[in-house]
Coordinates of C-alpha atoms in Angstrom, one line a residue:
X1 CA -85.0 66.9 204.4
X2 CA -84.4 69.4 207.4
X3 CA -88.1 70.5 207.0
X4 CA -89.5 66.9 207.1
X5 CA -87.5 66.8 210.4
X6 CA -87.9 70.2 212.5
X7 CA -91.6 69.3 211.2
X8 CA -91.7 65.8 213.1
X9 CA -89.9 67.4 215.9
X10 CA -92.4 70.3 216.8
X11 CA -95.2 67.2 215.9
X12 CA -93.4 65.6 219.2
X13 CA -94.5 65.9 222.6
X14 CA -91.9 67.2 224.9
X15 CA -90.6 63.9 226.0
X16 CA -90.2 63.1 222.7
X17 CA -88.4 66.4 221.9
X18 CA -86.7 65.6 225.0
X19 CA -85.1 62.4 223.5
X20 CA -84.1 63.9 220.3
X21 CA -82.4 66.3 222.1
X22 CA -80.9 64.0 224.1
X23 CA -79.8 61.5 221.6
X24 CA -78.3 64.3 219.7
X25 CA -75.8 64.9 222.7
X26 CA -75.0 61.7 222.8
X27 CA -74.3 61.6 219.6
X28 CA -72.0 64.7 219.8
X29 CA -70.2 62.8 222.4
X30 CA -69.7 59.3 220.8
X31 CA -68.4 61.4 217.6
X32 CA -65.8 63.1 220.3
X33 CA -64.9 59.6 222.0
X34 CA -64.6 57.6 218.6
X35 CA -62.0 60.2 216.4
X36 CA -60.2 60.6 220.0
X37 CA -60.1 56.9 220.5
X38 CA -59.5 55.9 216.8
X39 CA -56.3 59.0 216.9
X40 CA -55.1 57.4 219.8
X41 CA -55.0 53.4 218.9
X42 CA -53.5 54.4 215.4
X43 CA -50.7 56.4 216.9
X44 CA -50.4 53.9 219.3
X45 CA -50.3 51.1 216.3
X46 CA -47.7 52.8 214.3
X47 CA -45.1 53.5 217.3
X48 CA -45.5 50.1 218.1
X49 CA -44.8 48.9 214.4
X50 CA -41.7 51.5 214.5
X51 CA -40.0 49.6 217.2
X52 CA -41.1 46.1 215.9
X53 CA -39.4 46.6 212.9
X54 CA -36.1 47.9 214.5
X55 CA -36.0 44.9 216.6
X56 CA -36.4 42.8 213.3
X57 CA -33.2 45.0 211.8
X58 CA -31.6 44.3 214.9
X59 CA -32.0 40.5 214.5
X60 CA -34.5 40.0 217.4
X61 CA -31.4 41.1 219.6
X62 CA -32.7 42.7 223.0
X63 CA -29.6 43.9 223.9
X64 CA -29.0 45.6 220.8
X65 CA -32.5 47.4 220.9
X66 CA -31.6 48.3 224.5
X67 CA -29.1 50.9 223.2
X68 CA -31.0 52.7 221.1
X69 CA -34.9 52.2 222.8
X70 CA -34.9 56.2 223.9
X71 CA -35.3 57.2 220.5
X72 CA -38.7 55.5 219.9
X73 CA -42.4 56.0 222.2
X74 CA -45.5 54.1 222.9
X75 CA -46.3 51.6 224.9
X76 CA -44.4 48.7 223.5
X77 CA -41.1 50.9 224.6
X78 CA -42.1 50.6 227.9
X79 CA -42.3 47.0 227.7
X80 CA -39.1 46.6 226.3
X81 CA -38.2 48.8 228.9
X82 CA -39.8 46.4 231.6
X83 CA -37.6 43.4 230.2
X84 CA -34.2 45.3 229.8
X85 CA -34.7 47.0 233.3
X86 CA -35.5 43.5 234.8
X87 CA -32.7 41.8 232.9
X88 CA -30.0 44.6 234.0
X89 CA -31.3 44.1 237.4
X90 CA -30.4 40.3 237.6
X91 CA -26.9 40.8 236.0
X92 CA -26.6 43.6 238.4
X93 CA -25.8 40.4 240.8
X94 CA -22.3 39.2 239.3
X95 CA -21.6 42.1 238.4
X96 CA -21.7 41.7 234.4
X97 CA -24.1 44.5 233.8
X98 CA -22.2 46.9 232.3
X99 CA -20.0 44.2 230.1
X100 CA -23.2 42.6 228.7
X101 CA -25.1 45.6 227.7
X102 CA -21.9 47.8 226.2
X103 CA -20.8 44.9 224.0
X104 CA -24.5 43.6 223.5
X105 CA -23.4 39.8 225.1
X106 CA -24.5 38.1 227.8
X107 CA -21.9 37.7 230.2
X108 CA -23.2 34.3 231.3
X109 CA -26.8 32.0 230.6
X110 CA -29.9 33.4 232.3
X111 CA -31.8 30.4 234.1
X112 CA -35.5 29.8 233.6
X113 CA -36.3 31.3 236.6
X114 CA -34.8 34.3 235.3
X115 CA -36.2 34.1 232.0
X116 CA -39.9 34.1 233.9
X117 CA -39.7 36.9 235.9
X118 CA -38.7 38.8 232.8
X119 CA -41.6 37.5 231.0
X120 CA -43.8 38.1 234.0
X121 CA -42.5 41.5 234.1
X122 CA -43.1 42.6 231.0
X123 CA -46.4 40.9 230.7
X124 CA -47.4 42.8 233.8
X125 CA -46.8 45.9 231.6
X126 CA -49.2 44.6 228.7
X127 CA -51.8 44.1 231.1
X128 CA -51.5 47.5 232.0
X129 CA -51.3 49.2 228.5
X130 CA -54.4 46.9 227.5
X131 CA -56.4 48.1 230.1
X132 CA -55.5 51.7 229.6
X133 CA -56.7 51.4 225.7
X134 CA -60.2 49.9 227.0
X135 CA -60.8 52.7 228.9
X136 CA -64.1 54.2 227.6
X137 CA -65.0 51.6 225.7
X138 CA -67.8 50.2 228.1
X139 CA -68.9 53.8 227.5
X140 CA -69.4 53.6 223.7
X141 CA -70.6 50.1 224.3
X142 CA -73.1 51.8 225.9
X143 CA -74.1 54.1 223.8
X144 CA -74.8 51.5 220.5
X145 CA -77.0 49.5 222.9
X146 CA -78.4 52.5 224.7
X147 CA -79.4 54.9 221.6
X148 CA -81.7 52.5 219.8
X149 CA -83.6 51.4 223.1
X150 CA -83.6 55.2 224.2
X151 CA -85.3 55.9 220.1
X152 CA -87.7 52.7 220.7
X153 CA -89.1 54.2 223.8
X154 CA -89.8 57.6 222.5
X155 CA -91.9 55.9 219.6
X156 CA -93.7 53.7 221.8
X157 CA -94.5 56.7 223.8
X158 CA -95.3 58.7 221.0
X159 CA -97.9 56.0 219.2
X160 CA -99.4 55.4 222.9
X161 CA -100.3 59.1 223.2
X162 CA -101.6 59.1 219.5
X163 CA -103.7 56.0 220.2
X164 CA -105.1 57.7 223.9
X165 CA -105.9 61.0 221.3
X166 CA -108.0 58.8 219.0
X167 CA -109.8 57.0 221.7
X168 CA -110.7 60.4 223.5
X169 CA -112.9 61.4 220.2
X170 CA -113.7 57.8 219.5
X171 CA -113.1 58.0 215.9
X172 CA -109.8 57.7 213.7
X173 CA -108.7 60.7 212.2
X174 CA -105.5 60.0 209.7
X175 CA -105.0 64.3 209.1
X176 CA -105.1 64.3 213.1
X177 CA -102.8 61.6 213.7
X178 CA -100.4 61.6 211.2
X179 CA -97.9 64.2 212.4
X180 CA -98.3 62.8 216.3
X181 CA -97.0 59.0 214.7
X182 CA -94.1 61.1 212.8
X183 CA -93.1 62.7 215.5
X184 CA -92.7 59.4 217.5
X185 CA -90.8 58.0 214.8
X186 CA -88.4 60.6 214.8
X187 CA -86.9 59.3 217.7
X188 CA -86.2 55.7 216.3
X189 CA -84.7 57.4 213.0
X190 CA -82.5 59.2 215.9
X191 CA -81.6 56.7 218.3
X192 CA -80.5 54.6 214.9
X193 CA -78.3 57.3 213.4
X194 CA -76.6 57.5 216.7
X195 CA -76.3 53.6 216.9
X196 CA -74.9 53.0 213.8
X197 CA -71.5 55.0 213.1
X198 CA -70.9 53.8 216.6
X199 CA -71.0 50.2 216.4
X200 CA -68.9 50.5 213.4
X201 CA -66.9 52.8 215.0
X202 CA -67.1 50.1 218.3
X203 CA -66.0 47.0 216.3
X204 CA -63.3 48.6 214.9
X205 CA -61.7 49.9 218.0
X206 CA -61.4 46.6 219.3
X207 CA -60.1 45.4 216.1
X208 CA -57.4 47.7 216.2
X209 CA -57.1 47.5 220.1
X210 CA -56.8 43.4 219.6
X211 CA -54.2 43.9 216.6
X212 CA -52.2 46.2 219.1
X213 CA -52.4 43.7 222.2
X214 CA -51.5 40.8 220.0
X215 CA -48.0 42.8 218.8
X216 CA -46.9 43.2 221.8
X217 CA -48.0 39.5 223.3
X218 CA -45.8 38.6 219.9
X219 CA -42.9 41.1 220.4
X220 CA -42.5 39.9 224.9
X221 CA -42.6 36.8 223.3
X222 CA -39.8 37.4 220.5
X223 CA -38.0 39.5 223.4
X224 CA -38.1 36.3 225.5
X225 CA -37.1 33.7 222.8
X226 CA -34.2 36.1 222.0
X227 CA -32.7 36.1 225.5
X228 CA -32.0 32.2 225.3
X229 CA -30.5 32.3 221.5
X230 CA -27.8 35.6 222.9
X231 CA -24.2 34.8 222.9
X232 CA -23.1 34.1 226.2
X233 CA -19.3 34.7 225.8
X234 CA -16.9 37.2 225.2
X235 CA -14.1 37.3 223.3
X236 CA -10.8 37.6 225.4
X237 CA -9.7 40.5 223.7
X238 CA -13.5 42.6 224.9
X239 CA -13.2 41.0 227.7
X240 CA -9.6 42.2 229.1
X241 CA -10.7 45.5 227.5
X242 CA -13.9 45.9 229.6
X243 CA -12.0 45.0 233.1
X244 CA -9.2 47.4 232.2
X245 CA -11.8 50.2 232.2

């Protein structure tokens, strides 16, 4: 098998050999990209999952996640830091910051105003993460529509120069043109292997990047819905307690 190809390769002309060469960089890069990318979104996926599910123990309580948050990572943290930083800053107003977020109650009912700007907030922060995971992806994209068109031309090249050969002597000659056509071939059978594992590789980054981007629409949206169902009063007893301090 590694005869057949060094064979068609020294068969090419150097702008074949040039895109063999070529493609085979590529490849070496796309290989790089995709285990970086696919190490990244999976970490990425399972911090996000972590925090998810202790917001579900914590019965979808915002304020009870807020006491514990520095003990998880990722990018849905930072959402949930977004919201609890927003919501801390309009309680910060009357004065009820402390109270609400020590004893996990709101001290009084957020507004739908308020409720907006903390769902603007942290959907400002989505935006941002979402972008972050996409870049390099125009780059892969690239490369799965790129490689194959790159191979194709390094055929077509190849069989035009075979086909200028046999006109030259003005007779076909399979012994003479047989390794010129495998050598342009070679760079199909290239630019496909490179295509391939990256399109694979392609679709299911942006599986796993829309999978990620749909938990934490879900969970801003959960965080949100939350913030209307929190108790809004104190019991007398907390209360007093809180204000003697």
């Amino acid at each position: 098998m590694i005869e057949t190809v060094l064979y068609a390769f020294w068969q090419s002309d150097r702008m074949g050999q040039a895109i063999v060469i070529v493609l085979l960089l590529v490849s070496a890069y796309a290989w790089c990209l995709m285990l970086h990318k696919i190490s990244s979104l999976l970490e990425i996926r399972r911090h996000c999952n972590k925090l998810r599910q202790a917001f579900e123990q914590a019965s979808y309580s915002p304020l009870s996640i807020a006491n514990t948050l520095q003990q998880y990572q990722g990018p849905l943290k930072e959402v949930c830091e977004a919201g609890i930083s927003e919501l801390k800053k309009i309680l910060q107003r009357d004065g009820s910051q402390g109270l609400s977020f020590r004893h996990c109650l709101l001290s009084r009912k957020l507004t739908d105003d308020e409720i907006d700007k903390i769902r603007s907030t942290m959907n400002r922060v989505v935006t941002t993460h979402s972008l972050r995971m996409q870049e390099r992806m125009p780059t892969l994209g690239s490369i799965v529509s790129m490689s194959p068109m790159l191979g194709l031309f390094g055929t077509v090249w190849g069989v035009m120069l075979t086909f200028i050969g046999i006109a030259r002597v003005g007779r076909p000659d399979l012994m003479a043109i047989a390794p010129g056509i495998s050598g342009a071939l070679l760079t199909t059978v290239a630019g496909l292997l490179v295509a391939m594992p990256s399109l694979v590789a392609y679709n299911s980054l942006v599986a796993l990047q829309d999978a990620i981007e749909v938990s934490m629409d879900t969970f801003t949206e959960d965080f949100i819905s939350s913030l209307r169902l929190e108790e809004t009063k104190l019991p007398q007893s907390v209360r007093q307690e809180a204000e003697d301090e």
